Amino acid sequence: MTKPRLYSGMQPSADSLQIGNYIGALMQWRDLQQAYDAYFSVVDLHALTQPNDPAELRQKTRRTAAQYIAAGIEPSRSTLYVQSHVRAHAELAWILSTITGFGEAGRMTQFKDKSQRYGSDATSVGLFTYPVLMAADILLYQTDIVPVGDDQKQHVELTRDLAERFNSRYGDTFRVPMPVIQQDTARIYDLQNPTAKMSKSAESDAGVLWLLDDPSVSAKKVMRAVTDSEGSVRYDREAKPGVSNLLVIYAALTGRQIPAIEDEYAGRGYGDFKKGLAEVVVGEFGPVRERALELLADPAELDRVLATNAARADEVADATLAAVYDKVGLLRRV
Ligand code: AQP
């Protein structure tokens, strides 16, 4: 029996992924790859919507791929590739852009947020059409499910609308994918500003736990995380965002329930709790970091793995694109 298909990706927007990417995405991908025919992409074309140094972008792309593998994505089981290696992404995005309404794209809240943040001079057409490229990413693989954070839900809705529109205009071509929204408890907040999502592009480094941080640096960041003056290890997202965030990280990395962790640290104060969490973080990330650095020490081998996987992705993507070109009436090259 063929497995249902899954697509997801991350932008190579930093040298290292952060613990939010790990808990919110990579840990789930690692589990899902058993039951799904999974496609995991490093979406470098998406990353071009923000200013980049070319040499750094190449480096970040390799580093992101290495961290996928180090975190447990198996390139022999899942198709783990770099988006720009598969030409069909950009080509399908063009076709889909011709059936996307200008107003429809303008309603995307992420575009509104980001364009406001960057200002009109730094807001490109590429940033505006970002969700159309994302729709192409997903639809090329006849995807059944797309695991995403809550902030990406609107983009998957647009993807579904475009698939349905294309299918009704030109005949059945695309599978209409379902978003699988990650639990709110999988959302990780900045250690210094625990009401803001932890992010690769955070302004300050102090609140971000990087996967590739030296273990002693990760431990220090945990010890310095913002808490409150109450002194009791208790989950209360509203009143105690800092401690609650640390509890969520603890629970996610150990697979334990939050009440059990609260019980363990009852009456022991924040110092002990943070020390415990620092051990958990270092224990989890140490091996991931080592494996990622090993992979990065042999870039030729990493590039070879990515090329083999891109060839696998090409096969599926090219078949979808050929069908699309036929349906819309492009003349076949003989
Ligand atoms: N703080 C977080 N908690 C839980 N999940 C998170 N993700 C990101 N931050 C958290 C999940 O990681 C994946 C990364 O997707 P992306 O690289 O396309 O961009 P993003 O969501 O915007 O992630 P960042 O780290 O905040 O990157 P920048 O700063 O480049 O925008 C997604 O599955 C996301 O849900």
CSV table of C-alpha atoms and ligand atoms in Angstrom, one decimal:
chain,number,residue,atom,x,y,z
A,1,MET,CA,0.0,0.0,0.0
A,2,THR,CA,1.4,3.4,-0.8
A,3,LYS,CA,1.9,5.8,2.0
A,4,PRO,CA,0.1,9.2,2.1
A,5,ARG,CA,2.3,12.1,1.2
A,6,LEU,CA,3.6,14.9,3.4
A,7,TYR,CA,5.4,18.1,2.5
A,8,SER,CA,7.1,20.6,4.7
A,9,GLY,CA,10.1,23.0,4.7
A,10,MET,CA,12.1,25.6,6.5
A,11,GLN,CA,13.9,28.7,5.3
A,12,PRO,CA,17.7,28.8,5.5
A,13,SER,CA,17.5,32.1,7.2
A,14,ALA,CA,20.2,31.6,9.8
A,15,ASP,CA,23.4,29.6,10.4
A,16,SER,CA,21.7,27.5,13.0
A,17,LEU,CA,18.1,26.4,13.6
A,18,GLN,CA,16.6,27.4,17.0
A,19,ILE,CA,14.9,25.2,19.5
A,20,GLY,CA,11.4,26.3,18.3
A,21,ASN,CA,12.2,24.9,14.9
A,22,TYR,CA,13.3,21.7,16.5
A,23,ILE,CA,10.4,21.2,18.8
A,24,GLY,CA,7.7,22.8,16.6
A,25,ALA,CA,8.8,21.1,13.4
A,26,LEU,CA,11.8,18.8,13.3
A,27,MET,CA,10.7,16.5,16.1
A,28,GLN,CA,7.3,16.0,14.5
A,29,TRP,CA,8.8,15.5,11.0
A,30,ARG,CA,11.1,12.8,12.5
A,31,ASP,CA,8.1,10.9,13.8
A,32,LEU,CA,5.9,11.5,10.8
A,33,GLN,CA,8.4,10.2,8.3
A,34,GLN,CA,7.7,6.7,9.4
A,35,ALA,CA,4.1,6.7,8.3
A,36,TYR,CA,4.3,9.2,5.4
A,37,ASP,CA,6.1,9.4,2.1
A,38,ALA,CA,7.7,12.7,3.3
A,39,TYR,CA,9.3,15.5,1.3
A,40,PHE,CA,11.3,18.0,3.4
A,41,SER,CA,12.8,20.9,1.6
A,42,VAL,CA,15.2,23.7,2.5
A,43,VAL,CA,13.3,26.5,0.9
A,44,ASP,CA,16.1,28.7,-0.3
A,45,LEU,CA,14.0,30.4,-3.0
A,46,HIS,CA,11.7,31.6,-0.2
A,47,ALA,CA,14.8,32.9,1.7
A,48,LEU,CA,15.5,35.2,-1.3
A,49,THR,CA,12.6,37.4,-0.3
A,50,GLN,CA,14.8,38.9,2.4
A,51,PRO,CA,18.2,40.5,1.8
A,52,ASN,CA,21.0,37.9,1.8
A,53,ASP,CA,24.7,37.7,1.2
A,54,PRO,CA,25.1,35.1,-1.6
A,55,ALA,CA,28.0,33.2,0.0
A,56,GLU,CA,26.2,33.2,3.3
A,57,LEU,CA,22.9,31.9,1.8
A,58,ARG,CA,24.8,28.9,0.3
A,59,GLN,CA,26.3,28.2,3.7
A,60,LYS,CA,23.0,28.5,5.6
A,61,THR,CA,21.4,26.2,3.1
A,62,ARG,CA,24.0,23.5,3.7
A,63,ARG,CA,23.8,24.0,7.4
A,64,THR,CA,20.0,23.8,7.5
A,65,ALA,CA,20.1,20.5,5.5
A,66,ALA,CA,22.8,19.1,7.9
A,67,GLN,CA,20.6,20.0,10.9
A,68,TYR,CA,17.6,18.2,9.3
A,69,ILE,CA,19.7,15.0,9.0
A,70,ALA,CA,21.4,15.5,12.4
A,71,ALA,CA,17.9,15.8,14.0
A,72,GLY,CA,16.8,12.5,12.6
A,73,ILE,CA,15.4,13.1,9.1
A,74,GLU,CA,16.7,10.1,7.1
A,75,PRO,CA,17.6,11.0,3.6
A,76,SER,CA,17.3,7.4,2.5
A,77,ARG,CA,13.7,7.3,3.8
A,78,SER,CA,12.4,10.8,3.3
A,79,THR,CA,13.2,13.0,0.3
A,80,LEU,CA,15.3,15.8,1.8
A,81,TYR,CA,16.3,18.3,-0.8
A,82,VAL,CA,17.1,22.0,-1.6
A,83,GLN,CA,14.1,23.8,-3.2
A,84,SER,CA,16.1,25.5,-6.0
A,85,HIS,CA,17.6,22.2,-7.1
A,86,VAL,CA,14.1,21.2,-8.4
A,87,ARG,CA,13.3,23.7,-11.1
A,88,ALA,CA,9.6,22.8,-11.2
A,89,HIS,CA,9.0,24.8,-8.1
A,90,ALA,CA,9.6,28.2,-9.8
A,91,GLU,CA,7.9,27.1,-12.9
A,92,LEU,CA,4.7,25.9,-11.2
A,93,ALA,CA,4.7,29.1,-9.1
A,94,TRP,CA,4.4,31.1,-12.3
A,95,ILE,CA,1.5,29.2,-13.6
A,96,LEU,CA,-0.3,29.4,-10.2
A,97,SER,CA,0.3,33.1,-10.1
A,98,THR,CA,-1.8,33.5,-13.2
A,99,ILE,CA,-4.8,32.1,-11.4
A,100,THR,CA,-4.3,33.9,-8.1
A,101,GLY,CA,-6.2,37.1,-7.5
A,102,PHE,CA,-4.3,40.3,-6.7
A,103,GLY,CA,-6.7,41.0,-3.8
A,104,GLU,CA,-6.5,37.4,-2.7
A,105,ALA,CA,-2.7,37.5,-2.3
A,106,GLY,CA,-3.0,41.0,-0.7
A,107,ARG,CA,-5.1,39.5,2.2
A,108,MET,CA,-2.3,37.3,3.5
A,109,THR,CA,-1.6,38.5,7.0
A,110,GLN,CA,2.0,37.4,6.9
A,111,PHE,CA,2.7,39.7,3.9
A,112,LYS,CA,0.9,42.6,5.6
A,113,ASP,CA,3.0,42.1,8.8
A,114,LYS,CA,6.3,41.6,7.0
A,115,SER,CA,5.8,44.4,4.5
A,116,GLN,CA,5.0,46.8,7.3
A,117,ARG,CA,8.1,45.7,9.2
A,118,TYR,CA,10.4,46.0,6.2
A,119,GLY,CA,8.9,49.3,4.8
A,120,SER,CA,7.8,49.8,1.2
A,121,ASP,CA,11.4,50.1,-0.2
A,122,ALA,CA,12.4,46.7,1.0
A,123,THR,CA,9.1,45.0,0.2
A,124,SER,CA,9.5,43.0,-3.1
A,125,VAL,CA,7.0,41.5,-5.4
A,126,GLY,CA,8.6,38.2,-4.4
A,127,LEU,CA,7.5,38.7,-0.8
A,128,PHE,CA,4.0,39.4,-2.1
A,129,THR,CA,3.9,36.2,-4.2
A,130,TYR,CA,5.6,34.1,-1.5
A,131,PRO,CA,2.4,32.2,-0.7
A,132,VAL,CA,2.0,31.2,-4.4
A,133,LEU,CA,5.5,29.7,-4.4
A,134,MET,CA,4.5,27.9,-1.2
A,135,ALA,CA,1.4,26.6,-3.0
A,136,ALA,CA,3.6,25.3,-5.8
A,137,ASP,CA,5.9,23.6,-3.3
A,138,ILE,CA,3.0,21.7,-1.8
A,139,LEU,CA,1.0,20.9,-5.0
A,140,LEU,CA,3.9,19.6,-7.0
A,141,TYR,CA,4.1,16.5,-4.8
A,142,GLN,CA,0.4,15.7,-4.8
A,143,THR,CA,0.6,16.2,-1.0
A,144,ASP,CA,-1.9,14.9,1.4
A,145,ILE,CA,-0.8,16.7,4.6
A,146,VAL,CA,1.2,19.8,5.4
A,147,PRO,CA,2.3,20.1,9.0
A,148,VAL,CA,2.6,23.8,9.7
A,149,GLY,CA,2.5,26.3,12.6
A,150,ASP,CA,-0.6,28.3,13.1
A,151,ASP,CA,0.9,31.3,11.3
A,152,GLN,CA,1.1,29.3,8.1
A,153,LYS,CA,-2.6,28.1,8.1
A,154,GLN,CA,-3.8,30.9,5.8
A,155,HIS,CA,-1.1,30.0,3.2
A,156,VAL,CA,-2.3,26.4,3.2
A,157,GLU,CA,-5.9,27.6,2.8
A,158,LEU,CA,-4.8,29.6,-0.3
A,159,THR,CA,-3.0,26.5,-1.6
A,160,ARG,CA,-6.3,24.5,-1.3
A,161,ASP,CA,-8.2,27.3,-3.0
A,162,LEU,CA,-5.7,27.4,-5.9
A,163,ALA,CA,-5.8,23.6,-6.3
A,164,GLU,CA,-9.6,23.5,-6.3
A,165,ARG,CA,-9.7,26.5,-8.8
A,166,PHE,CA,-7.2,24.8,-11.1
A,167,ASN,CA,-9.0,21.5,-10.9
A,168,SER,CA,-12.4,23.0,-11.7
A,169,ARG,CA,-11.0,25.1,-14.6
A,170,TYR,CA,-8.7,22.5,-16.2
A,171,GLY,CA,-9.8,19.1,-14.9
A,172,ASP,CA,-8.6,17.1,-12.0
A,173,THR,CA,-4.8,17.7,-11.6
A,174,PHE,CA,-3.9,18.4,-8.0
A,175,ARG,CA,-4.6,16.6,-4.8
A,176,VAL,CA,-6.1,19.1,-2.3
A,177,PRO,CA,-3.9,19.0,0.8
A,178,MET,CA,-4.9,19.3,4.4
A,179,PRO,CA,-3.0,21.4,6.9
A,180,VAL,CA,-2.1,19.7,10.1
A,181,ILE,CA,-1.7,22.5,12.6
A,182,GLN,CA,0.8,22.1,15.3
A,183,GLN,CA,-0.4,22.2,18.9
A,184,ASP,CA,-0.2,25.5,20.7
A,185,THR,CA,1.9,23.8,23.4
A,186,ALA,CA,4.5,23.2,20.7
A,187,ARG,CA,5.1,26.9,20.4
A,188,ILE,CA,8.3,28.1,22.0
A,189,TYR,CA,8.9,31.7,23.1
A,190,ASP,CA,12.0,33.8,23.4
A,191,LEU,CA,13.8,33.2,26.7
A,192,GLN,CA,14.3,36.9,27.4
A,193,ASN,CA,11.0,38.0,26.0
A,194,PRO,CA,8.6,35.1,26.7
A,195,THR,CA,5.6,36.6,25.0
A,196,ALA,CA,7.3,36.8,21.6
A,197,LYS,CA,7.8,33.7,19.5
A,198,MET,CA,11.4,32.4,19.4
A,199,SER,CA,12.7,33.1,16.0
A,200,LYS,CA,15.8,32.7,13.8
A,201,SER,CA,15.6,36.4,13.0
A,202,ALA,CA,15.2,37.6,16.6
A,203,GLU,CA,17.0,40.9,17.3
A,204,SER,CA,18.8,39.7,20.3
A,205,ASP,CA,20.7,36.4,20.6
A,206,ALA,CA,20.3,36.0,24.4
A,207,GLY,CA,16.8,34.6,24.2
A,208,VAL,CA,17.4,32.2,21.4
A,209,LEU,CA,18.6,28.6,22.0
A,210,TRP,CA,20.4,27.7,18.8
A,211,LEU,CA,20.8,24.0,17.9
A,212,LEU,CA,24.5,24.6,17.1
A,213,ASP,CA,25.3,26.7,20.1
A,214,ASP,CA,28.2,25.3,22.2
A,215,PRO,CA,26.6,23.3,25.1
A,216,SER,CA,28.0,25.7,27.7
A,217,VAL,CA,26.4,28.6,25.9
A,218,SER,CA,23.0,26.9,25.8
A,219,ALA,CA,23.2,26.1,29.5
A,220,LYS,CA,24.0,29.7,30.3
A,221,LYS,CA,21.1,31.0,28.3
A,222,VAL,CA,18.7,28.6,30.2
A,223,MET,CA,20.1,29.8,33.6
A,224,ARG,CA,19.5,33.4,32.6
A,225,ALA,CA,16.0,32.9,31.1
A,226,VAL,CA,13.5,35.5,32.4
A,227,THR,CA,11.1,34.1,35.0
A,228,ASP,CA,9.1,35.9,37.7
A,229,SER,CA,9.2,36.7,41.4
A,230,GLU,CA,6.8,34.0,42.6
A,231,GLY,CA,9.4,31.3,42.9
A,232,SER,CA,7.1,28.3,42.2
A,233,VAL,CA,7.5,26.0,39.1
A,234,ARG,CA,4.0,26.2,37.8
A,235,TYR,CA,2.4,26.4,34.4
A,236,ASP,CA,0.3,29.5,33.8
A,237,ARG,CA,0.8,31.0,30.4
A,238,GLU,CA,-0.8,34.3,31.2
A,239,ALA,CA,0.7,35.1,34.6
A,240,LYS,CA,4.0,33.2,34.3
A,241,PRO,CA,5.0,33.2,30.6
A,242,GLY,CA,8.7,32.7,31.3
A,243,VAL,CA,8.4,29.6,33.6
A,244,SER,CA,5.6,28.2,31.4
A,245,ASN,CA,7.8,28.4,28.3
A,246,LEU,CA,10.6,26.6,30.1
A,247,LEU,CA,8.1,23.9,31.3
A,248,VAL,CA,6.9,23.4,27.7
A,249,ILE,CA,10.5,23.0,26.5
A,250,TYR,CA,11.3,20.6,29.3
A,251,ALA,CA,8.2,18.5,28.6
A,252,ALA,CA,8.7,18.5,24.8
A,253,LEU,CA,12.3,17.3,25.1
A,254,THR,CA,11.7,14.6,27.7
A,255,GLY,CA,8.3,13.4,26.5
A,256,ARG,CA,7.0,14.0,30.1
A,257,GLN,CA,3.8,15.6,31.1
A,258,ILE,CA,4.0,19.2,32.6
A,259,PRO,CA,2.2,18.3,35.9
A,260,ALA,CA,4.8,15.6,36.5
A,261,ILE,CA,7.6,18.1,36.1
A,262,GLU,CA,5.8,20.6,38.3
A,263,ASP,CA,5.6,17.9,41.0
A,264,GLU,CA,9.3,17.1,40.7
A,265,TYR,CA,10.3,20.7,41.3
A,266,ALA,CA,7.6,21.6,43.8
A,267,GLY,CA,9.2,23.7,46.6
A,268,ARG,CA,12.7,23.7,44.9
A,269,GLY,CA,12.9,27.1,43.3
A,270,TYR,CA,13.9,28.3,39.9
A,271,GLY,CA,17.6,27.6,40.2
A,272,ASP,CA,17.2,23.8,40.5
A,273,PHE,CA,14.6,23.8,37.8
A,274,LYS,CA,16.8,25.7,35.3
A,275,LYS,CA,19.7,23.5,36.1
A,276,GLY,CA,17.6,20.4,35.4
A,277,LEU,CA,16.4,22.0,32.1
A,278,ALA,CA,19.9,23.0,31.1
A,279,GLU,CA,21.0,19.3,31.5
A,280,VAL,CA,18.0,18.2,29.4
A,281,VAL,CA,18.8,20.8,26.6
A,282,VAL,CA,22.5,19.9,26.5
A,283,GLY,CA,21.7,16.2,26.6
A,284,GLU,CA,19.4,16.5,23.6
A,285,PHE,CA,21.3,19.0,21.5
A,286,GLY,CA,24.9,17.8,22.2
A,287,PRO,CA,24.6,14.7,19.9
A,288,VAL,CA,22.6,16.7,17.3
A,289,ARG,CA,25.2,19.4,17.2
A,290,GLU,CA,28.1,16.9,16.9
A,291,ARG,CA,26.4,15.0,14.1
A,292,ALA,CA,25.6,18.3,12.2
A,293,LEU,CA,29.2,19.4,12.5
A,294,GLU,CA,30.4,16.0,11.2
A,295,LEU,CA,28.2,16.3,8.2
A,296,LEU,CA,29.4,19.9,7.6
A,297,ALA,CA,33.0,18.7,7.7
A,298,ASP,CA,32.4,16.8,4.4
A,299,PRO,CA,30.4,19.2,2.3
A,300,ALA,CA,31.0,17.2,-0.9
A,301,GLU,CA,29.2,14.2,0.6
A,302,LEU,CA,26.4,16.3,1.9
A,303,ASP,CA,26.0,17.9,-1.6
A,304,ARG,CA,25.9,14.4,-3.1
A,305,VAL,CA,23.1,13.3,-0.7
A,306,LEU,CA,21.1,16.4,-1.6
A,307,ALA,CA,21.6,15.8,-5.3
A,308,THR,CA,20.4,12.2,-5.1
A,309,ASN,CA,17.3,13.4,-3.1
A,310,ALA,CA,16.7,16.3,-5.6
A,311,ALA,CA,16.7,13.8,-8.4
A,312,ARG,CA,14.0,11.8,-6.6
A,313,ALA,CA,12.0,14.9,-6.0
A,314,ASP,CA,12.4,15.9,-9.7
A,315,GLU,CA,10.6,12.7,-10.8
A,316,VAL,CA,7.4,13.5,-9.0
A,317,ALA,CA,7.6,17.2,-9.6
A,318,ASP,CA,8.3,17.0,-13.3
A,319,ALA,CA,5.3,14.6,-13.8
A,320,THR,CA,3.0,17.1,-12.1
A,321,LEU,CA,4.4,20.0,-14.0
A,322,ALA,CA,4.1,18.2,-17.4
A,323,ALA,CA,0.4,17.6,-16.7
A,324,VAL,CA,-0.1,21.2,-15.7
A,325,TYR,CA,1.6,22.5,-18.9
A,326,ASP,CA,-0.6,20.3,-21.0
A,327,LYS,CA,-3.8,21.3,-19.2
A,328,VAL,CA,-3.2,25.0,-19.6
A,329,GLY,CA,-2.4,24.7,-23.3
A,330,LEU,CA,1.4,25.2,-23.5
A,331,LEU,CA,2.8,23.6,-26.7
A,332,ARG,CA,4.9,20.5,-25.9
A,333,ARG,CA,8.5,20.7,-26.9
A,334,VAL,CA,9.3,17.6,-29.1
B,1,AQP,N1,9.1,29.5,18.2
B,1,AQP,C1,8.6,28.5,17.6
B,1,AQP,N2,7.9,27.5,18.2
B,1,AQP,C2,7.4,26.4,17.5
B,1,AQP,N3,7.6,26.2,16.2
B,1,AQP,C3,8.3,27.2,15.5
B,1,AQP,N4,8.7,27.3,14.2
B,1,AQP,C4,9.5,28.4,14.1
B,1,AQP,N5,9.6,29.0,15.2
B,1,AQP,C5,8.9,28.3,16.2
B,1,AQP,C6,8.4,26.3,13.2
B,1,AQP,O1,9.6,26.0,12.5
B,1,AQP,C7,9.4,25.9,11.1
B,1,AQP,C8,10.3,27.0,10.5
B,1,AQP,O2,9.8,27.6,9.4
B,1,AQP,P1,10.5,28.8,8.6
B,1,AQP,O3,11.9,28.6,8.7
B,1,AQP,O4,9.9,28.8,7.3
B,1,AQP,O5,10.1,30.1,9.3
B,1,AQP,P2,9.5,30.6,10.6
B,1,AQP,O6,8.3,29.9,11.0
B,1,AQP,O7,9.3,32.1,10.4
B,1,AQP,O8,10.7,30.3,11.6
B,1,AQP,P3,11.6,31.3,12.3
B,1,AQP,O9,12.6,30.5,13.1
B,1,AQP,O10,10.9,32.4,13.1
B,1,AQP,O11,12.4,32.0,11.1
B,1,AQP,P4,12.5,33.4,10.6
B,1,AQP,O12,13.1,34.2,11.7
B,1,AQP,O13,13.5,33.3,9.4
B,1,AQP,O14,11.2,33.9,10.2
B,1,AQP,C9,7.9,26.1,10.9
B,1,AQP,O15,7.3,24.8,10.9
B,1,AQP,C10,7.5,26.8,12.2
B,1,AQP,O16,6.1,26.6,12.5
